[in-house]
Amino acid sequence: MPHCSVRLLVVGCVWTLVVGVVFTAVPEFSGRLWTCIAVVAGGWAGILALSARGAKGEGDAAAAPMAHFESELATCMSAFEAQFQAIELESAQMLGVLADAVDQLSDGFEALHASVSHPVPAVATEANTSRATLQRVVVALDQVLETEVAHSHASQTLTVLTEALTARTQQASTLLNEINAIARQSGLLALNASIEGARAGEGGREFVVVADEVAALSLRTEDFSAQIAVLLGAMQGLLGDACTAIDAAKAQNTLGVRDVKAQAEQLLAASHDSADVGTMSPASALDADTAKLVQALQFQDIVAQIVGHVLARVGGMREALAELGGVAHDAALARDAGAVSAVCDRAERIGQRLRALAVHTENPPVGRGATPGGSIELF
Amino acid sequence: MSKHILAIDDSASIRQMVNFTLKSAGYHVVDAVDGRDGLERAKSQQFDLVLTDQNMPRMDGLALIRALREMPAYQRTPILMLTTESSDEMKSQGRAAGATGWMVKPFDPLKLIEVVRKVIG
């Protein structure tokens, strides 16, 4: 039973007792039962009226704190709603990030598996490169061989020419010796003819004939000289041919050397390429796969940060809800302005804590809609 | 002599990955757990490059950049943001604060090394 009703009953009973005593003890009122009843009833009515007015006053006094309480409660509910919405957003964000992470991890592991288990393409590429390189080596060697054969032919020709030249030179030498011998004989004959012609006088005419013979020999000598000149010309031509053959051999040799050099340079470059293919590519592929996995691991970190953020929200809300439950219980028991005001203050403090929680969790650890990331911009 | 890099991030695993990536490229890396910690380390040692996250407790990346740019020793030092933030508005704020570049997480280790080499050699 409410406290005010007991008090009203007590006051009414006291009033009834007093009126009964007065009407019993005072002779002027004795026998006036209806008057007594009327007075008692009027007193009760007045007490009830006063009680009602007092209750109304107390209600008016409690109305304002209650309105405040309801306002604070509405604020708390709004704060809770905002936190729930934020949690929903962050949960959706986590789901998205996790999906990206799973996709990227799957891709990364597949690529890594392919790189580790099936290095065949790289090896095949290397083998093809090596085969092509070897084929070019063979071709280059063939060219070197052909060059050497040609060089040998040129050398043989040079040898034949040289031998011919030697023979002709010997012939020329023989001819020259003969010419010299004839020249010497011609000189002696001419001298003798002159001497003998001078001695004989008229009879030395015969010697004149001899002198003519000597003149004929001289002519023959001139003829031999001309032949020698022709032979020498032929020798010079042979020498020229020999020089040309030698030059051709030199040029062919030079060209061959140049070709071999060029081929060697190309082979060198090809061997570098082959080395790059054989050693760098698999390592680069592994680096790229590892980088992809490191990138995927960061998704996990992003999710962990968001989860931590959500946990902070949930923890703060759990404390606020527990406090709010206590406030609601006390508010149900509050029967005066002081008690209502007290629960209002507590509800206001809960609202303040929720606002602080909102500020604390306002700055998310991860930018919304950030993934998949990886972009770089230099200012 | 290897270049010194200050890496600031409140996430331990990100710090670990940045550290691993840059050390493997031959750089010397010092970690800091947030903007304020990073500022203290920058005051005690001169770094060739600062790599910082944006969203961190106590002091965020933009506040750190502004504080560093007020220090004579760091007026010309390259500062790269490494963050999940990717909005143009945030990038504009970073550029205004004095950031040298903006990289969005999750980062590609090979690209991180490439950018760092481009910036400090």
Short mmCIF file of N, CA and C in Angstrom, two decimals, chain A residues 287-288 291 294-295 297-302 305 363-367 369-379, chain B residues 10-11 13-14 17 55 80 84-86 91 95 99-111 115 118-119:
data_model
loop_
_atom_site.label_atom_id
_atom_site.label_comp_id
_atom_site.label_asym_id
_atom_site.label_seq_id
_atom_site.Cartn_x
_atom_site.Cartn_y
_atom_site.Cartn_z
N ASP A 287 59.78 -13.87 -56.10
CA ASP A 287 59.67 -12.57 -55.42
C ASP A 287 58.28 -11.99 -55.62
N ALA A 288 57.80 -12.06 -56.84
CA ALA A 288 56.47 -11.49 -57.13
C ALA A 288 55.39 -12.25 -56.37
N ALA A 291 55.60 -11.34 -52.76
CA ALA A 291 55.04 -9.98 -52.58
C ALA A 291 53.53 -10.03 -52.54
N VAL A 294 52.55 -11.31 -49.15
CA VAL A 294 52.73 -10.28 -48.12
C VAL A 294 51.61 -9.26 -48.19
N GLN A 295 51.22 -8.94 -49.41
CA GLN A 295 50.12 -7.99 -49.60
C GLN A 295 48.82 -8.58 -49.05
N LEU A 297 48.55 -10.78 -46.68
CA LEU A 297 48.61 -10.82 -45.21
C LEU A 297 48.18 -9.50 -44.59
N GLN A 298 48.37 -8.42 -45.32
CA GLN A 298 47.97 -7.12 -44.78
C GLN A 298 46.46 -7.00 -44.66
N PHE A 299 45.73 -7.75 -45.49
CA PHE A 299 44.27 -7.77 -45.36
C PHE A 299 43.88 -8.29 -43.97
N GLN A 300 44.61 -9.33 -43.56
CA GLN A 300 44.35 -9.89 -42.23
C GLN A 300 44.58 -8.83 -41.17
N ASP A 301 45.63 -8.05 -41.35
CA ASP A 301 45.92 -7.00 -40.36
C ASP A 301 44.82 -5.94 -40.37
N ILE A 302 44.35 -5.61 -41.56
CA ILE A 302 43.27 -4.62 -41.66
C ILE A 302 42.03 -5.11 -40.95
N GLN A 305 42.44 -4.91 -37.22
CA GLN A 305 42.26 -3.55 -36.70
C GLN A 305 40.78 -3.19 -36.62
N ASN A 363 37.30 7.92 -35.27
CA ASN A 363 38.42 7.79 -36.20
C ASN A 363 38.70 6.32 -36.45
N PRO A 364 38.23 5.78 -37.56
CA PRO A 364 38.42 4.34 -37.76
C PRO A 364 39.88 4.01 -38.06
N PRO A 365 40.31 2.82 -37.69
CA PRO A 365 41.71 2.43 -37.98
C PRO A 365 41.96 2.23 -39.46
N VAL A 366 40.88 1.99 -40.20
CA VAL A 366 41.00 1.71 -41.63
C VAL A 366 40.04 2.63 -42.38
N GLY A 367 40.55 3.27 -43.41
CA GLY A 367 39.70 4.14 -44.21
C GLY A 367 38.60 3.35 -44.88
N GLY A 369 36.25 1.80 -47.42
CA GLY A 369 36.34 1.57 -48.86
C GLY A 369 37.76 1.65 -49.38
N ALA A 370 38.73 1.30 -48.50
CA ALA A 370 40.14 1.48 -48.89
C ALA A 370 40.65 0.35 -49.78
N THR A 371 40.25 -0.88 -49.47
CA THR A 371 40.81 -2.01 -50.22
C THR A 371 40.38 -1.96 -51.68
N PRO A 372 41.11 -2.55 -52.63
CA PRO A 372 42.26 -3.40 -52.42
C PRO A 372 43.59 -2.67 -52.27
N GLY A 373 43.65 -1.37 -52.50
CA GLY A 373 44.87 -0.63 -52.21
C GLY A 373 45.99 -0.87 -53.21
N GLY A 374 47.21 -0.55 -52.77
CA GLY A 374 48.38 -0.77 -53.61
C GLY A 374 48.74 0.41 -54.49
N SER A 375 47.86 1.42 -54.59
CA SER A 375 48.17 2.54 -55.47
C SER A 375 49.24 3.45 -54.84
N ILE A 376 50.03 4.06 -55.70
CA ILE A 376 51.12 4.93 -55.24
C ILE A 376 51.06 6.23 -56.01
N GLU A 377 51.17 7.32 -55.30
CA GLU A 377 51.15 8.64 -55.94
C GLU A 377 52.23 9.50 -55.30
N LEU A 378 53.15 9.96 -56.14
CA LEU A 378 54.19 10.86 -55.62
C LEU A 378 53.79 12.29 -55.97
N PHE A 379 53.84 13.16 -54.94
CA PHE A 379 53.41 14.55 -55.16
C PHE A 379 54.52 15.37 -55.83
N ASP B 10 50.75 1.96 -36.10
CA ASP B 10 50.28 1.40 -34.82
C ASP B 10 50.05 -0.10 -34.93
N SER B 11 50.08 -0.63 -36.12
CA SER B 11 49.92 -2.08 -36.30
C SER B 11 51.28 -2.76 -36.28
N SER B 13 52.02 -5.84 -37.01
CA SER B 13 52.30 -6.70 -38.17
C SER B 13 52.70 -5.87 -39.38
N ILE B 14 52.08 -4.68 -39.55
CA ILE B 14 52.48 -3.81 -40.67
C ILE B 14 53.91 -3.34 -40.46
N MET B 17 56.16 -6.11 -41.46
CA MET B 17 56.27 -6.34 -42.90
C MET B 17 57.07 -5.23 -43.60
N ASN B 55 45.95 6.82 -39.69
CA ASN B 55 45.07 6.63 -38.53
C ASN B 55 45.82 5.93 -37.41
N LEU B 80 56.63 9.76 -46.74
CA LEU B 80 55.63 9.01 -47.49
C LEU B 80 54.52 8.55 -46.56
N THR B 84 45.54 3.16 -45.28
CA THR B 84 44.38 2.60 -45.97
C THR B 84 43.48 3.69 -46.54
N GLU B 85 43.74 4.93 -46.13
CA GLU B 85 42.94 6.05 -46.65
C GLU B 85 43.30 6.28 -48.12
N SER B 86 42.27 6.42 -48.95
CA SER B 86 42.56 6.60 -50.37
C SER B 86 41.73 7.72 -51.01
N LYS B 91 44.22 12.86 -49.53
CA LYS B 91 45.48 13.07 -50.25
C LYS B 91 45.81 14.56 -50.35
N ARG B 95 49.10 16.35 -49.02
CA ARG B 95 49.98 17.19 -49.84
C ARG B 95 50.16 18.56 -49.21
N ALA B 99 53.44 16.10 -47.28
CA ALA B 99 53.81 14.72 -47.64
C ALA B 99 54.45 14.69 -49.03
N THR B 100 55.39 13.77 -49.21
CA THR B 100 56.07 13.62 -50.50
C THR B 100 55.29 12.71 -51.43
N GLY B 101 54.60 11.74 -50.83
CA GLY B 101 53.84 10.79 -51.65
C GLY B 101 52.82 10.07 -50.82
N TRP B 102 51.93 9.33 -51.50
CA TRP B 102 50.81 8.67 -50.83
C TRP B 102 50.72 7.26 -51.36
N MET B 103 50.86 6.28 -50.45
CA MET B 103 50.74 4.87 -50.83
C MET B 103 49.58 4.26 -50.06
N VAL B 104 48.76 3.50 -50.77
CA VAL B 104 47.57 2.92 -50.16
C VAL B 104 47.83 1.46 -49.79
N LYS B 105 47.51 1.11 -48.54
CA LYS B 105 47.60 -0.28 -48.09
C LYS B 105 46.44 -1.07 -48.69
N PRO B 106 46.62 -2.34 -48.86
CA PRO B 106 47.83 -3.13 -48.61
C PRO B 106 48.88 -2.88 -49.69
N PHE B 107 50.13 -2.67 -49.23
CA PHE B 107 51.18 -2.28 -50.16
C PHE B 107 51.82 -3.50 -50.81
N ASP B 108 52.34 -3.28 -52.00
CA ASP B 108 53.11 -4.30 -52.72
C ASP B 108 54.58 -4.10 -52.33
N PRO B 109 55.21 -5.08 -51.69
CA PRO B 109 56.59 -4.91 -51.23
C PRO B 109 57.55 -4.47 -52.33
N LEU B 110 57.39 -5.03 -53.53
CA LEU B 110 58.31 -4.67 -54.62
C LEU B 110 58.12 -3.21 -55.03
N LYS B 111 56.85 -2.77 -55.04
CA LYS B 111 56.59 -1.38 -55.39
C LYS B 111 57.07 -0.44 -54.29
N VAL B 115 59.60 2.60 -54.94
CA VAL B 115 59.32 4.00 -54.62
C VAL B 115 60.39 4.57 -53.69
N LYS B 118 63.39 5.30 -55.55
CA LYS B 118 63.18 6.48 -56.40
C LYS B 118 63.32 7.77 -55.58
N VAL B 119 62.87 7.71 -54.34
CA VAL B 119 62.84 8.92 -53.51
C VAL B 119 64.21 9.20 -52.86
#
